Short mmCIF file of C-alpha atoms and ligand atoms in Angstrom, two decimals:
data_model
loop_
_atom_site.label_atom_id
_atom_site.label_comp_id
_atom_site.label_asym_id
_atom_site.label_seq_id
_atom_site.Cartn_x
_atom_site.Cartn_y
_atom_site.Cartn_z
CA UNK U 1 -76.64 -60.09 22.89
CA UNK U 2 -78.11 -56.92 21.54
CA UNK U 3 -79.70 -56.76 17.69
CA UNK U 4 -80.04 -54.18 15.31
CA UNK U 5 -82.33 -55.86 12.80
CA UNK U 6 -84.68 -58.32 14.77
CA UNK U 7 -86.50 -58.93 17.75
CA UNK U 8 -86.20 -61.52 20.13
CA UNK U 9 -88.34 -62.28 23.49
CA UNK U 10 -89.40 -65.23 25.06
CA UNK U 11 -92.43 -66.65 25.70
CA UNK U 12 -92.78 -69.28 28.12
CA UNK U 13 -90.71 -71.76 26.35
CA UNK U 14 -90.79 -70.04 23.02
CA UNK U 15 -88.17 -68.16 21.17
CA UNK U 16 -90.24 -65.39 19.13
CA UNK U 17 -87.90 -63.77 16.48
CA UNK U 18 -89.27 -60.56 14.96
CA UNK U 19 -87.84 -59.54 11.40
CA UNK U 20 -87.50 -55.69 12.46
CA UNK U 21 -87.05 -53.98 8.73
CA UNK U 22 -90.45 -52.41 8.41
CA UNK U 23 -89.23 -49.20 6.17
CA UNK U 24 -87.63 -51.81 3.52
CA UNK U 25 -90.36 -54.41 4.04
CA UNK U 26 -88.22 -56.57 5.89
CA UNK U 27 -85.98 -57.44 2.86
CA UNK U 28 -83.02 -59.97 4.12
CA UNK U 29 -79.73 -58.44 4.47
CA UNK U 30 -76.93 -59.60 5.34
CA UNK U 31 -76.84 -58.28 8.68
CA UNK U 32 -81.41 -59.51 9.41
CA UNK U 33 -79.80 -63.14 8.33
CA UNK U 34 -76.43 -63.05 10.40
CA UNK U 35 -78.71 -61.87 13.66
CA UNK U 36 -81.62 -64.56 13.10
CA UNK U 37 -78.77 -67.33 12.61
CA UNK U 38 -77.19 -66.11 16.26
CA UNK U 39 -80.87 -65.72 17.78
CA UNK U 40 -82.04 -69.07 16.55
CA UNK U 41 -78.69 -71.15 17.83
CA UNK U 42 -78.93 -69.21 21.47
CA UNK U 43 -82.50 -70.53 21.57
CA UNK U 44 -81.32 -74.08 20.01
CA UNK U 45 -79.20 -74.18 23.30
CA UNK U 46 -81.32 -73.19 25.79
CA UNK U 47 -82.72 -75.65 28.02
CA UNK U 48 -85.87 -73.10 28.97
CA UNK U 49 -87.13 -73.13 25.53
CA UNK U 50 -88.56 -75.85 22.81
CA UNK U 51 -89.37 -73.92 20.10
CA UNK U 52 -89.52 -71.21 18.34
CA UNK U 53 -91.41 -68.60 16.06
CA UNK U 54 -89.98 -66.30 13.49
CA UNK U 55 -92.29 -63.53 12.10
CA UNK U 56 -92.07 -60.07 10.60
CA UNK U 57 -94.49 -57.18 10.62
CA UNK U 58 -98.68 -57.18 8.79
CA UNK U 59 -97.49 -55.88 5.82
CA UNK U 60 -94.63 -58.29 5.24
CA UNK U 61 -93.08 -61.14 6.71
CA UNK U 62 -90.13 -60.49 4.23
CA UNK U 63 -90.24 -59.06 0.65
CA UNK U 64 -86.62 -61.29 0.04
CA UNK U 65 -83.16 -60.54 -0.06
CA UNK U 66 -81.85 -57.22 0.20
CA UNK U 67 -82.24 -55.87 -3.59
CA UNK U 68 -79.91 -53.46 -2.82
CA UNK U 69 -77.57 -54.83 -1.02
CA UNK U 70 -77.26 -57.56 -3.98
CA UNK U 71 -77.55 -55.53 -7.49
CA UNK U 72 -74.01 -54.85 -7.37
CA UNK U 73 -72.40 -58.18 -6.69
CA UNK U 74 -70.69 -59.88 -9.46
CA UNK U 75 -71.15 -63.84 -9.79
CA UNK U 76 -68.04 -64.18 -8.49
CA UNK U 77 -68.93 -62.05 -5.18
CA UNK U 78 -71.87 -64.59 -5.02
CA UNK U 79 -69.57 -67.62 -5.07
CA UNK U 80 -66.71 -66.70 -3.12
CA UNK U 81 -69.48 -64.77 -0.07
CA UNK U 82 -71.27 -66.39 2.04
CA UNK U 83 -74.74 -64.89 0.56
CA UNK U 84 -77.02 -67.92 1.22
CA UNK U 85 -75.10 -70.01 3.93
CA UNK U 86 -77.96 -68.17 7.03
CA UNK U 87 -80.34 -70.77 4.85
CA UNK U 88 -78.58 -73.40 5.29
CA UNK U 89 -77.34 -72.45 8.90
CA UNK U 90 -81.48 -71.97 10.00
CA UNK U 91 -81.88 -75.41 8.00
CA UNK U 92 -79.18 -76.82 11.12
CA UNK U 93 -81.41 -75.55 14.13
CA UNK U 94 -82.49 -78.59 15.94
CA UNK U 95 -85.79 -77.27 17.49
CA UNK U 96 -89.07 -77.19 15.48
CA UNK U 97 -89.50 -73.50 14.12
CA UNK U 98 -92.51 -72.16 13.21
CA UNK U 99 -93.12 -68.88 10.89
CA UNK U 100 -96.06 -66.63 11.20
CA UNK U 101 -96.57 -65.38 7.84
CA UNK U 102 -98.51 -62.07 7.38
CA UNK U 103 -98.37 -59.79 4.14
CA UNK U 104 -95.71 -60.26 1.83
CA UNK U 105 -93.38 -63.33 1.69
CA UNK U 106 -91.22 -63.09 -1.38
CA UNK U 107 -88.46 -63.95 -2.59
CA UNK U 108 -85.79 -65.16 0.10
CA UNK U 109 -88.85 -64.76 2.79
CA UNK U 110 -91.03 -67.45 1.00
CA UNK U 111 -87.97 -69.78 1.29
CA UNK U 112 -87.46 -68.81 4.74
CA UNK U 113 -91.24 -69.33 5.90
CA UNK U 114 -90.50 -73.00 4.13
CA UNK U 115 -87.32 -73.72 5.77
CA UNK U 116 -89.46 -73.43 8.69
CA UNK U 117 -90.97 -76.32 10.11
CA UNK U 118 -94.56 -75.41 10.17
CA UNK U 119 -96.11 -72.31 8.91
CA UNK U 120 -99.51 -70.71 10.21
CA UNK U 121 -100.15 -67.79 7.89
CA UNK U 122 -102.46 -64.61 8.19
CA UNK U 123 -105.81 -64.23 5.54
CA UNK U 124 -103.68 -61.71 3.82
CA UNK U 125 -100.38 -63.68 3.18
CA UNK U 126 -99.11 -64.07 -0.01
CA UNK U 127 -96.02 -66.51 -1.45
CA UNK U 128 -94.14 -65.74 -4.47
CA UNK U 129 -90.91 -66.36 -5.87
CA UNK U 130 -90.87 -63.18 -8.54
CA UNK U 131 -86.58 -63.40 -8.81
CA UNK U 132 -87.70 -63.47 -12.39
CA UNK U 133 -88.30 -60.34 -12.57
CA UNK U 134 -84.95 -59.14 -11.75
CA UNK U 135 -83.70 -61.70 -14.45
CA UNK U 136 -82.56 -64.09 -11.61
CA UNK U 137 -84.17 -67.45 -10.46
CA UNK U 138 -84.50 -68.22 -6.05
CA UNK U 139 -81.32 -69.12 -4.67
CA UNK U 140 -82.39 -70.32 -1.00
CA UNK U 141 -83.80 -73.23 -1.83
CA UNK U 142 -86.86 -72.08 -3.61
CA UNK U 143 -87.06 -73.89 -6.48
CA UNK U 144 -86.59 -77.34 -4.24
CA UNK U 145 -88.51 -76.74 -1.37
CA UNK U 146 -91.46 -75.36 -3.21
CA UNK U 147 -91.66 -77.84 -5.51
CA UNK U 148 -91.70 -80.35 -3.05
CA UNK U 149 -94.37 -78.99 -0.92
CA UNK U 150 -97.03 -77.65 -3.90
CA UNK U 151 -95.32 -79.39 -6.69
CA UNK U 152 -94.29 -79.19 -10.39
CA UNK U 153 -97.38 -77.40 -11.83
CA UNK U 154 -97.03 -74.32 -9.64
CA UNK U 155 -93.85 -74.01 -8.50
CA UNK U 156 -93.32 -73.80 -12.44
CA UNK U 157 -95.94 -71.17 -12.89
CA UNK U 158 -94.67 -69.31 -9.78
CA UNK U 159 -90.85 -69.38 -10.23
CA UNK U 160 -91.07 -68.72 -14.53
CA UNK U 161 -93.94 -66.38 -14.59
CA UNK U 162 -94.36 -65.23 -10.72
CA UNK U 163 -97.22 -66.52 -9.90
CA UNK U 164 -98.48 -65.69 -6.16
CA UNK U 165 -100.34 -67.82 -4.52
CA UNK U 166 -102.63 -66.21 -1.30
CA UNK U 167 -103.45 -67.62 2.14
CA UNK U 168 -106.20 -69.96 1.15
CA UNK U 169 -103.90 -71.23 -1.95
CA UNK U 170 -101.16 -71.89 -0.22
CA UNK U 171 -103.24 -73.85 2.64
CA UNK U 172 -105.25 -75.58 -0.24
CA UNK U 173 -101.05 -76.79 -1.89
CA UNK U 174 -99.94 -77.66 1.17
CA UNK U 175 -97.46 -75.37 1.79
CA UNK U 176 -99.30 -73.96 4.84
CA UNK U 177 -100.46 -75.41 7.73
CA UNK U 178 -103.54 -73.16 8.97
CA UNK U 179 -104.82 -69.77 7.90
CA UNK U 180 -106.17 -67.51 10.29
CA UNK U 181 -107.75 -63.89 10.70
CA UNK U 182 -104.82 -61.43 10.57
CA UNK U 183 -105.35 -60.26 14.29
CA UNK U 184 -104.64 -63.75 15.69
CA UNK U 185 -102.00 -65.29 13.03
CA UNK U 186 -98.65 -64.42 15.59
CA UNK U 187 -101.02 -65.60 18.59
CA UNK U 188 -101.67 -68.70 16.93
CA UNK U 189 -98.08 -69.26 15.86
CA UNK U 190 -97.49 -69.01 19.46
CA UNK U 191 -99.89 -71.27 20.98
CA UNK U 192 -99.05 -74.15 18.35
CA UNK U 193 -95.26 -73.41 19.74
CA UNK U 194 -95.92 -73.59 23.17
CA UNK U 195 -97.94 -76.95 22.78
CA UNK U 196 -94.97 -78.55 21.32
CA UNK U 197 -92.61 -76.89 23.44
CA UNK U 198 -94.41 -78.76 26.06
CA UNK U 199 -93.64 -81.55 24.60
CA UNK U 200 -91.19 -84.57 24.82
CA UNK U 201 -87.67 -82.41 24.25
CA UNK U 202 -85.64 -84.41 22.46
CA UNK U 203 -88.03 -86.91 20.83
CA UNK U 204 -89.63 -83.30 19.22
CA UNK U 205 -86.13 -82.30 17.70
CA UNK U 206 -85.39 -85.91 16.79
CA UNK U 207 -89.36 -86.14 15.07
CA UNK U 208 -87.84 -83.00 12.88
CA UNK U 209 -84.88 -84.55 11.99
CA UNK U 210 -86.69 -87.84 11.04
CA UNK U 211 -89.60 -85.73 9.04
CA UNK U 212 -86.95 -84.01 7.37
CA UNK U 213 -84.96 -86.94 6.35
CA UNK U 214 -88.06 -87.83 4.30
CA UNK U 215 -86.99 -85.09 1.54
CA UNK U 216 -82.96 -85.87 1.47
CA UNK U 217 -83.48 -89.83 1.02
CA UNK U 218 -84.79 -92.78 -0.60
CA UNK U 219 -87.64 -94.51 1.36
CA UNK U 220 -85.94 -97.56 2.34
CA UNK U 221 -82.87 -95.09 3.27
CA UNK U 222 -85.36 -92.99 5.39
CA UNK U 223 -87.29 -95.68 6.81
CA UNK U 224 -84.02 -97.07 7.75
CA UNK U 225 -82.87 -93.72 9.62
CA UNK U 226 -86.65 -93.32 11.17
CA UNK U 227 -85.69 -96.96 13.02
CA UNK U 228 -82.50 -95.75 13.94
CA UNK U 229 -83.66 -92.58 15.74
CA UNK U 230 -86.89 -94.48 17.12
CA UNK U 231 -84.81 -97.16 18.73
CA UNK U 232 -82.09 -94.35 20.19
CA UNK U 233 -85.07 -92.80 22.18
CA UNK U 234 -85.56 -95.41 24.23
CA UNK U 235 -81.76 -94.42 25.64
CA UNK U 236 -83.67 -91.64 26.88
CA UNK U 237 -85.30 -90.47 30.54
CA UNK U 238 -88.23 -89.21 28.37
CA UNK U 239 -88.94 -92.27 26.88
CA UNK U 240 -89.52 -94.32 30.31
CA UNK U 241 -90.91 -91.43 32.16
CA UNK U 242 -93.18 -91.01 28.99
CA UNK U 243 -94.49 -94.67 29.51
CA UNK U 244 -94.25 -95.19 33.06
CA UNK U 245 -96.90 -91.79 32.79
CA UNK U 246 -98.80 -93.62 30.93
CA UNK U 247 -99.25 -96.29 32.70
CA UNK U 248 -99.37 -94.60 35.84
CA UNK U 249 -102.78 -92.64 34.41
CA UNK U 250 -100.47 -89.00 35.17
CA UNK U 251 -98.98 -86.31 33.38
CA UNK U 252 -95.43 -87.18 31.98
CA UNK U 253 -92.94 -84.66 33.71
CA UNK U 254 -90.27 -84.47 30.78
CA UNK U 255 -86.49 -83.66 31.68
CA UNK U 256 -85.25 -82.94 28.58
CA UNK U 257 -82.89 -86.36 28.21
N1 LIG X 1 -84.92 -55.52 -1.22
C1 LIG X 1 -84.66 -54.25 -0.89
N2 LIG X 1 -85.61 -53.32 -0.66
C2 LIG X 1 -86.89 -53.72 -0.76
C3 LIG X 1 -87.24 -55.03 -1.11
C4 LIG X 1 -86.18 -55.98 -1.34
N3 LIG X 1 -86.42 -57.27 -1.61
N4 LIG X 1 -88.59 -55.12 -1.15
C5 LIG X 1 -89.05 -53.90 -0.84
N5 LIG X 1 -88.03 -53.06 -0.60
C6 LIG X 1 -88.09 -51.64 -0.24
C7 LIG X 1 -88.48 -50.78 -1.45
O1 LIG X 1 -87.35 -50.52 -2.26
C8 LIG X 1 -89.02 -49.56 -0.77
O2 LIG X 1 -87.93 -48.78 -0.32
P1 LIG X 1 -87.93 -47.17 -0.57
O3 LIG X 1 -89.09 -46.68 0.25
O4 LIG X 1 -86.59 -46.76 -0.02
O5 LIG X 1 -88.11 -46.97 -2.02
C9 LIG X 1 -89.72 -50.12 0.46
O6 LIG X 1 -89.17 -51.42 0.67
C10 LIG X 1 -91.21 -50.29 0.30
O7 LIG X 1 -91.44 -51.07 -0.90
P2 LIG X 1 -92.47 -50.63 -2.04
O8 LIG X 1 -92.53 -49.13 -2.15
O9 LIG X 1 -92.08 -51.37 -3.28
O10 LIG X 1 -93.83 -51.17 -1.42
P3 LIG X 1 -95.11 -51.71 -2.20
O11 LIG X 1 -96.17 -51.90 -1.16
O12 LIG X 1 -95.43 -50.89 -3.39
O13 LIG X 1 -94.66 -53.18 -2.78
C11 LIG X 1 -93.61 -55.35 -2.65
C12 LIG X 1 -94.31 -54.20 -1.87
C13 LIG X 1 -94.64 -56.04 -3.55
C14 LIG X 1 -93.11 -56.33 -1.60
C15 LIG X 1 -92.46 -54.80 -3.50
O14 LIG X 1 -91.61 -53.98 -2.67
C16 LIG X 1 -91.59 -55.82 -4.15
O15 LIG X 1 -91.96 -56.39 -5.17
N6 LIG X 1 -90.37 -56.10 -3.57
C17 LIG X 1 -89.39 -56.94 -4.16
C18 LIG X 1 -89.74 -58.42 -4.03
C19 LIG X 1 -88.70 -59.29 -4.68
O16 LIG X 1 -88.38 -59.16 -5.85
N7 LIG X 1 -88.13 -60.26 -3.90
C20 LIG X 1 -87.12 -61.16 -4.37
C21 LIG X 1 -85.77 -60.67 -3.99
S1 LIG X 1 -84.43 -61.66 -4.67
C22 LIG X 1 -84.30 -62.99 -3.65
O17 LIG X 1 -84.99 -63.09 -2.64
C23 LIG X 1 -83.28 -64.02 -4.05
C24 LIG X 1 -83.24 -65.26 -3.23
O18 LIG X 1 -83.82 -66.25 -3.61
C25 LIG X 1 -82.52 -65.34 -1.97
#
């Protein structure tokens, strides 16, 4: 499939997605979203890869939705379109994704970078959600997943009053997992891919699913799903080639099922 808006290459087994909007600082249009959604589920089914990354450019990883594409839409455009369903459709992909974050993320791109799984961000990132500014509040999941990962105190300062929060902040809240020099951020992004891609297949997208389940439920509920999806892997090849290598003092060779 050929895209107008991203990206896409491979990488050994990683997908690498490349937000391709550079004159509008990547800002999330309807037709960025629509091609990220089909990249990511082509990689999601391909055997040859186990994760993926999804970056932009140094200056911005994404400044947020399309302004432009958005300042004429009525509420009732917003409900009846299908504005914010790429969110939820990225939130679907069963492989771990990773975002490199360098520059800007704003906006939609801040709640993109957190719908990722991981994030390894450049010296010079920056987070913000400054929709107040344009007398709206996020509408991606902002407000939930940001709260969750730095909690109350700044996601209140940075959603009401636009706070932004740089590299070293948003490693020191949580919300990041590793800052690096801006010349290695996408190389590092890539590495930490390809080691999990390496990795046990399925027991890698089902560790997602169970981390994830940790936000939508109660503990006991969670706990209770963790057990569920723990005791399922060992219906899989991985799970007694992964112990017979073990045992065996060799290198697990994983299939994949
Ligand atoms: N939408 C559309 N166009 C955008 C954009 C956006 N979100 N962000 C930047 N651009 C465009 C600018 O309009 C400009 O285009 P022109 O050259 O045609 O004028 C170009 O990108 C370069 O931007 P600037 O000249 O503003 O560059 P700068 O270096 O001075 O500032 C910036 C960079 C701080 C990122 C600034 O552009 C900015 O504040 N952008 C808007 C950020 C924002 O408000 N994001 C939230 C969007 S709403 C949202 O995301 C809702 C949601 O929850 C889903």
């Amino acid at each position: 499939m050929s895209y107008k808006s991203i990206l896409v290459e491979t990488k050994n087994r990683v997908g690498v997605i490349t937000i391709n909007r550079p004159k509008a600082m990547n800002a999330l249009n309807g037709q960025v979203m629509s091609e990220m959604v089909a990249a990511l589920q082509a990689f999601d089914a391909d055997d040859a890869i186990g994760a993926m990354v999804l970056t932009g450019n140094e200056r911005a990883f994404a400044a947020g939705a399309d302004i432009k594409e958005m300042s004429g839409k009525s509420a009732s455009d917003m409900f009846k379109g299908s504005f914010v369903d790429a969110w939820d459709d990225i939130r679907k992909i069963k492989k771990p994704i990773i975002a490199a974050v360098s520059g800007w993320a704003l906006g939609g791109g801040s709640e993109l970078a957190m719908l990722c799984d991981m994030i390894v961000a450049s010296e010079t990132a920056k987070f913000g959600q400054p929709e107040i500014n344009l007398g709206i509040i996020p509408g991606a999941g902002g407000t939930q997943r940001l709260t969750r990962a730095v909690g109350k105190a700044i996601a209140m300062e940075m959603v009401l009053n636009d706070r932004k929060l740089s590299a070293e902040e948003a490693l020191a809240y949580g919300l990041v997992n590793r800052v690096v020099p801006a010349e290695r951020y996408l190389d590092e992004a890539i590495s930490l891919a390809q080691a999990i891609a390496e990795r046990a297949p399925v027991a890698a997208q089902i560790g997602k699913e169970a981390v994830n389940q940790a936000f939508e439920t109660s503990l006991t509920e969670g706990v209770y799903v963790e057990r569920r999806l723990f005791n399922f892997l060992f219906a899989t090849e991985d799970q007694s080639e992964g112990m017979a290598a073990f045992i065996e003092k060799r290198k697990a060779n994983w299939q994949g099922r």
